[in-house]
Structure formats: C-alpha cells, structure tokens
CSV table of C-alpha atoms in Angstrom, one decimal:
chain,number,residue,atom,x,y,z
A,1,ALA,CA,-15.9,9.4,-2.1
A,2,GLN,CA,-13.0,7.5,-4.2
A,3,LYS,CA,-10.1,8.9,-3.9
A,4,ILE,CA,-7.7,6.5,-6.6
A,5,THR,CA,-10.0,4.8,-9.7
A,6,GLN,CA,-8.2,2.5,-12.0
A,7,THR,CA,-11.5,1.6,-14.4
A,8,GLN,CA,-8.4,-2.0,-16.1
A,9,PRO,CA,-9.1,-4.9,-14.0
A,10,GLY,CA,-7.4,-6.6,-15.9
A,11,MET,CA,-4.6,-5.8,-18.9
A,12,PHE,CA,-2.6,-8.1,-20.8
A,13,VAL,CA,0.7,-7.6,-22.7
A,14,GLN,CA,3.0,-9.5,-24.9
A,15,GLU,CA,7.0,-9.8,-23.8
A,16,LYS,CA,8.5,-7.2,-24.7
A,17,GLU,CA,5.8,-4.8,-25.3
A,18,ALA,CA,5.1,-1.8,-23.8
A,19,VAL,CA,2.2,-1.5,-21.8
A,20,THR,CA,0.3,1.8,-20.0
A,21,LEU,CA,-2.1,1.3,-17.1
A,22,ASP,CA,-4.8,3.8,-16.4
A,23,CYS,CA,-5.2,5.7,-13.1
A,24,THR,CA,-6.7,8.6,-11.7
A,25,TYR,CA,-7.0,10.4,-8.7
A,26,ASP,CA,-9.0,12.9,-6.7
A,27,THR,CA,-8.1,15.6,-4.6
A,28,SER,CA,-7.9,19.2,-3.6
A,29,ASP,CA,-5.1,19.2,-1.5
A,30,PRO,CA,-1.9,21.3,-3.9
A,31,SER,CA,0.8,19.0,-2.4
A,32,TYR,CA,0.0,15.3,-2.3
A,33,GLY,CA,1.9,12.1,-3.9
A,34,LEU,CA,1.3,9.6,-6.1
A,35,PHE,CA,2.4,5.9,-5.6
A,36,TRP,CA,2.7,2.7,-7.8
A,37,TYR,CA,3.3,-0.7,-6.4
A,38,LYS,CA,3.3,-4.4,-7.9
A,39,GLN,CA,2.2,-7.4,-6.1
A,40,PRO,CA,3.5,-11.0,-6.9
A,41,SER,CA,1.2,-13.6,-6.1
A,42,SER,CA,3.3,-13.9,-2.8
A,43,GLY,CA,1.3,-10.7,-1.4
A,44,GLU,CA,4.5,-8.5,-0.9
A,45,MET,CA,3.4,-5.3,-1.9
A,46,ILE,CA,6.4,-3.7,-4.1
A,47,PHE,CA,7.5,-0.1,-4.7
A,48,LEU,CA,8.2,0.9,-8.1
A,49,ILE,CA,7.5,4.8,-8.9
A,50,TYR,CA,6.8,7.8,-6.7
A,51,GLN,CA,5.7,11.2,-8.5
A,52,GLY,CA,5.5,14.3,-6.5
A,53,SER,CA,2.7,16.9,-7.4
A,54,TYR,CA,5.1,20.0,-7.1
A,55,ASP,CA,7.4,17.9,-10.2
A,56,GLN,CA,8.1,19.2,-13.4
A,57,GLN,CA,9.6,15.9,-15.0
A,58,ASN,CA,7.5,12.9,-15.3
A,59,ALA,CA,9.5,11.1,-13.4
A,60,THR,CA,11.2,6.8,-14.8
A,61,GLU,CA,13.1,4.4,-12.7
A,62,GLY,CA,14.5,1.4,-15.1
A,63,ARG,CA,11.7,0.1,-17.7
A,64,TYR,CA,8.7,2.1,-15.7
A,65,SER,CA,8.0,5.5,-16.1
A,66,LEU,CA,4.6,7.4,-14.4
A,67,ASN,CA,2.9,9.7,-17.3
A,68,PHE,CA,1.5,12.2,-14.8
A,69,GLN,CA,-0.6,14.4,-16.9
A,70,LYS,CA,-1.3,17.3,-13.5
A,71,ALA,CA,-4.7,19.1,-15.1
A,72,ARG,CA,-6.3,16.1,-16.1
A,73,LYS,CA,-5.3,14.1,-12.3
A,74,SER,CA,-4.1,11.5,-13.7
A,75,ALA,CA,-1.2,9.2,-13.5
A,76,ASN,CA,-0.6,6.6,-15.8
A,77,LEU,CA,2.5,3.7,-15.1
A,78,VAL,CA,4.1,3.2,-18.4
A,79,ILE,CA,6.2,-0.8,-18.4
A,80,SER,CA,8.6,-1.0,-21.6
A,81,ALA,CA,9.7,-3.7,-22.8
A,82,SER,CA,7.5,-6.5,-20.8
A,83,GLN,CA,9.6,-9.5,-19.4
A,84,LEU,CA,6.9,-12.6,-18.3
A,85,GLY,CA,7.8,-11.1,-14.1
A,86,ASP,CA,5.8,-8.3,-14.9
A,87,SER,CA,2.8,-10.4,-14.5
A,88,ALA,CA,0.6,-9.4,-11.4
A,89,MET,CA,-1.4,-7.3,-9.4
A,90,TYR,CA,-0.3,-2.9,-9.4
A,91,PHE,CA,-1.5,-0.6,-7.8
A,92,CYS,CA,-1.5,3.2,-7.9
A,93,ALA,CA,-1.7,5.2,-4.7
A,94,MET,CA,-2.0,9.0,-2.9
A,95,ARG,CA,-0.4,10.7,0.1
A,96,GLU,CA,-2.1,13.4,0.6
A,97,GLY,CA,0.1,16.3,1.9
A,98,ARG,CA,-2.2,17.1,5.1
A,99,GLY,CA,-1.7,14.7,9.0
A,100,TYR,CA,0.1,11.3,8.1
A,101,SER,CA,0.9,9.2,5.6
A,102,ARG,CA,-1.5,7.6,4.9
A,103,LEU,CA,-2.1,6.1,1.6
A,104,THR,CA,-5.0,5.5,-0.3
A,105,PHE,CA,-5.2,3.1,-3.1
A,106,GLY,CA,-7.2,2.1,-6.0
A,107,GLU,CA,-8.2,-1.2,-6.9
A,108,GLY,CA,-5.3,-2.3,-8.2
A,109,THR,CA,-4.9,-3.6,-13.0
A,110,GLN,CA,-4.3,-7.3,-13.2
A,111,LEU,CA,-1.4,-7.7,-15.6
A,112,THR,CA,-0.6,-10.2,-17.3
A,113,VAL,CA,2.2,-11.0,-19.8
A,114,ASN,CA,2.0,-13.7,-22.6
A,115,PRO,CA,5.4,-15.0,-24.6
B,1,GLU,CA,20.3,-3.7,5.3
B,2,THR,CA,17.3,-4.9,6.4
B,3,GLY,CA,13.3,-5.2,5.0
B,4,VAL,CA,10.0,-4.9,6.8
B,5,THR,CA,9.3,-8.7,8.4
B,6,GLN,CA,5.3,-10.0,9.4
B,7,SER,CA,4.5,-12.2,11.3
B,8,PRO,CA,3.2,-15.2,11.4
B,9,THR,CA,2.1,-16.1,7.7
B,10,HIS,CA,-0.3,-17.8,7.6
B,11,LEU,CA,-3.3,-17.9,10.6
B,12,ILE,CA,-6.8,-19.4,10.8
B,13,LYS,CA,-8.8,-18.4,13.7
B,14,THR,CA,-12.4,-18.5,14.7
B,15,ARG,CA,-15.8,-16.6,14.7
B,16,GLY,CA,-15.0,-14.5,18.6
B,17,GLN,CA,-11.5,-14.7,18.5
B,18,GLN,CA,-8.7,-13.0,19.2
B,19,VAL,CA,-5.8,-12.3,17.0
B,20,THR,CA,-1.5,-10.1,17.3
B,21,LEU,CA,0.3,-9.7,14.1
B,22,ARG,CA,3.4,-8.8,14.6
B,23,CYS,CA,4.8,-6.5,12.3
B,24,SER,CA,9.7,-6.1,13.0
B,25,SER,CA,10.2,-2.2,10.4
B,26,GLN,CA,13.0,-1.6,8.1
B,27,SER,CA,15.6,-0.5,9.6
B,28,GLY,CA,15.6,3.7,10.9
B,29,HIS,CA,12.8,3.5,10.1
B,30,ASN,CA,10.1,4.9,12.7
B,31,THR,CA,6.1,4.8,11.4
B,32,VAL,CA,4.9,1.8,10.7
B,33,SER,CA,1.1,2.1,8.9
B,34,TRP,CA,-1.5,-1.4,8.9
B,35,TYR,CA,-3.5,-2.4,5.6
B,36,GLN,CA,-6.3,-4.6,5.8
B,37,GLN,CA,-6.5,-6.3,2.4
B,38,ALA,CA,-10.1,-7.6,1.9
B,39,LEU,CA,-9.0,-10.3,-1.6
B,40,GLY,CA,-9.8,-8.9,-4.9
B,41,GLN,CA,-9.9,-5.3,-3.5
B,42,GLY,CA,-6.6,-2.4,-3.4
B,43,PRO,CA,-5.4,-2.5,1.1
B,44,GLN,CA,-8.0,0.1,3.1
B,45,PHE,CA,-5.4,2.1,6.2
B,46,ILE,CA,-6.2,1.3,9.5
B,47,PHE,CA,-3.7,3.2,11.4
B,48,GLN,CA,-1.0,4.5,12.0
B,49,TYR,CA,1.9,3.9,14.7
B,50,TYR,CA,4.6,6.8,14.9
B,51,ARG,CA,7.2,6.5,18.1
B,52,GLU,CA,5.1,4.3,19.5
B,53,GLU,CA,1.7,6.4,19.7
B,54,GLU,CA,-0.6,5.9,16.8
B,55,ASN,CA,-1.0,8.3,14.9
B,56,GLY,CA,-3.9,8.0,12.6
B,57,ARG,CA,-6.3,5.7,12.0
B,58,GLY,CA,-8.9,5.0,8.9
B,59,ASN,CA,-12.9,3.5,9.4
B,60,PHE,CA,-12.1,0.1,11.2
B,61,PRO,CA,-14.0,0.0,14.8
B,62,PRO,CA,-11.9,-0.2,18.2
B,63,ARG,CA,-11.5,-4.1,18.2
B,64,PHE,CA,-8.6,-3.0,15.7
B,65,SER,CA,-5.5,-1.5,18.4
B,66,GLY,CA,-2.5,-1.3,17.7
B,67,LEU,CA,0.8,-0.7,19.4
B,68,GLN,CA,4.7,0.2,19.1
B,69,PHE,CA,7.6,-0.4,20.3
B,70,PRO,CA,10.7,1.9,21.8
B,71,ASN,CA,12.8,-0.8,18.3
B,72,TYR,CA,9.5,0.5,15.8
B,73,SER,CA,8.2,-3.5,16.0
B,74,SER,CA,4.4,-3.0,15.9
B,75,GLU,CA,1.3,-5.2,17.2
B,76,LEU,CA,-1.8,-5.9,15.9
B,77,ASN,CA,-4.8,-7.1,18.0
B,78,VAL,CA,-7.8,-7.7,16.1
B,79,ASN,CA,-10.1,-8.3,19.4
B,80,ALA,CA,-13.8,-10.5,18.6
B,81,LEU,CA,-13.0,-11.4,15.1
B,82,GLU,CA,-15.7,-11.6,12.7
B,83,LEU,CA,-16.0,-13.6,9.3
B,84,ASP,CA,-14.9,-10.4,7.3
B,85,ASP,CA,-11.8,-9.9,9.1
B,86,SER,CA,-10.6,-12.8,6.3
B,87,ALA,CA,-7.7,-10.4,4.5
B,88,LEU,CA,-4.4,-10.0,4.1
B,89,TYR,CA,-2.6,-7.6,6.9
B,90,LEU,CA,0.2,-5.7,5.3
B,91,CYS,CA,2.4,-3.9,7.7
B,92,ALA,CA,4.8,-1.1,5.8
B,93,SER,CA,6.8,1.5,7.3
B,94,SER,CA,9.1,4.7,6.7
B,95,PRO,CA,11.3,6.6,7.1
B,96,ARG,CA,9.9,9.4,8.9
B,97,ARG,CA,5.5,10.1,10.1
B,98,SER,CA,4.5,12.8,7.1
B,99,ALA,CA,6.8,14.1,4.7
B,100,LEU,CA,5.2,14.1,1.8
B,101,THR,CA,8.1,11.9,-0.5
B,102,ASP,CA,8.7,9.4,2.0
B,103,THR,CA,7.5,5.9,1.0
B,104,GLN,CA,6.2,3.5,2.5
B,105,TYR,CA,7.7,-0.4,2.4
B,106,PHE,CA,6.0,-3.1,3.0
B,107,GLY,CA,6.5,-6.7,4.5
B,108,PRO,CA,4.6,-9.3,3.6
B,109,GLY,CA,1.7,-10.0,5.2
B,110,THR,CA,0.3,-12.0,7.0
B,111,ARG,CA,-2.7,-13.9,5.5
B,112,LEU,CA,-5.9,-14.1,8.2
B,113,THR,CA,-9.1,-17.2,7.4
B,114,VAL,CA,-11.5,-16.6,10.1
B,115,LEU,CA,-13.7,-18.7,10.5
C-alpha cells in the first residue's frame, strides 16, 4: 500500500507568487515524521522542512511552511514568494516511529516557476 | 562541516558485471542509508548501516549488499547487474540510527547506467 501520495505530477507558478504542493500519507503508527526535499536537475536531495506527528504548530523554514492537517493525514508544502531557482522536483517523505530511520518517498511533484 | 560525498558521479556497466559505489557520511553522523531512484520515480530504500552493521533492508535482492567502515563511510555493492539496476543511487547520513526527528542528509548521487 502506498504510504505517501503526491497527486500533482507537475505544477506551474509565476515568480513571486505562492504555491502549495500536496502530500497525503498513510500510517497506523502514532509517532512519525514528515519531510520535504527538493531535487534539482543535478540530482542531490536537499532537505527543506520537517514536521513531527506530535508537533502542535506547523513547521516553517524561511519561505517554506508545512500545512499539517493530522486528521486528514496531509502535509502540504507551501512556498511563498516563488523564485526561479525554486524550479525543481519536490518530494514528500515519511519516517515511522518504530524501527530504523527508513524514509518512504512519494512520486514527487515537478515545480516550474515562470518569470 | 563536510557534507555527504559520493563517488563516482557517473558509471556505465554492462549486464552481469559487478559495481561498487562509495559514500562518505557527514561529519558526526554514524548512520548511512542507501536509496535507489529510477528515472521519474521517488527514491526507494535499499538498506541502512549503523556502526558497521546492516540495520534494516528494503525490498531488494541479496545481490545488493553493503559495508560500513569504522569511519562511518559506506559502500554499496551490486552483483550480476541487470538493466533495471540503471538508476540514481543516493546515499544519506544521519546523526543517529532511529531518532524520529533526525534529518537524513543526502549526497549528490551516483548515476549508474547498465547496458
């Protein structure tokens, strides 16, 4: 069963506008962590933001924020004031509390920022 | 602080051959995970090493094997290469084995092509 679902294969946004990338997850573990990574065409996965299942507030890191809706099992990434350099593949990932720190990734969303 | 490094960056092999990929973890990190990312897909977990022992494994056959050395660097070995092994191989390090909040930091990847 797919544990991370990213339903937007591609998204387009105008420079300086905000964009939301969707992510839903499935787990029976009450303890889990959610991560977003950015992957430019060079291939390296760049960590953006983390949200823990017990965190009371939505995580924020600069222009990135995570809209965490636990009851809906969604963890959407919001990028404010998009820049041309934000054009990349974005992956949502989850780590469950039990066992080792294995990440399960979604299929990704290709974001294109237009000038 | 030195980030995660991987070598080589690109590799071309023929079917049936064997390959070794290398990863140096970020300073202070004792856990290394390996992921395979096929074109157009999210990364898939191969296995994780903690203090020189395999600490968890994904759904990959035994011809995928690894090592971790006392300095926490790691190798991924793939025997009897198949065409489907063509992918980007990503190494990630983290400070601890199973802390939920620990972020995995990725290297730039090794792109393997099997002909």
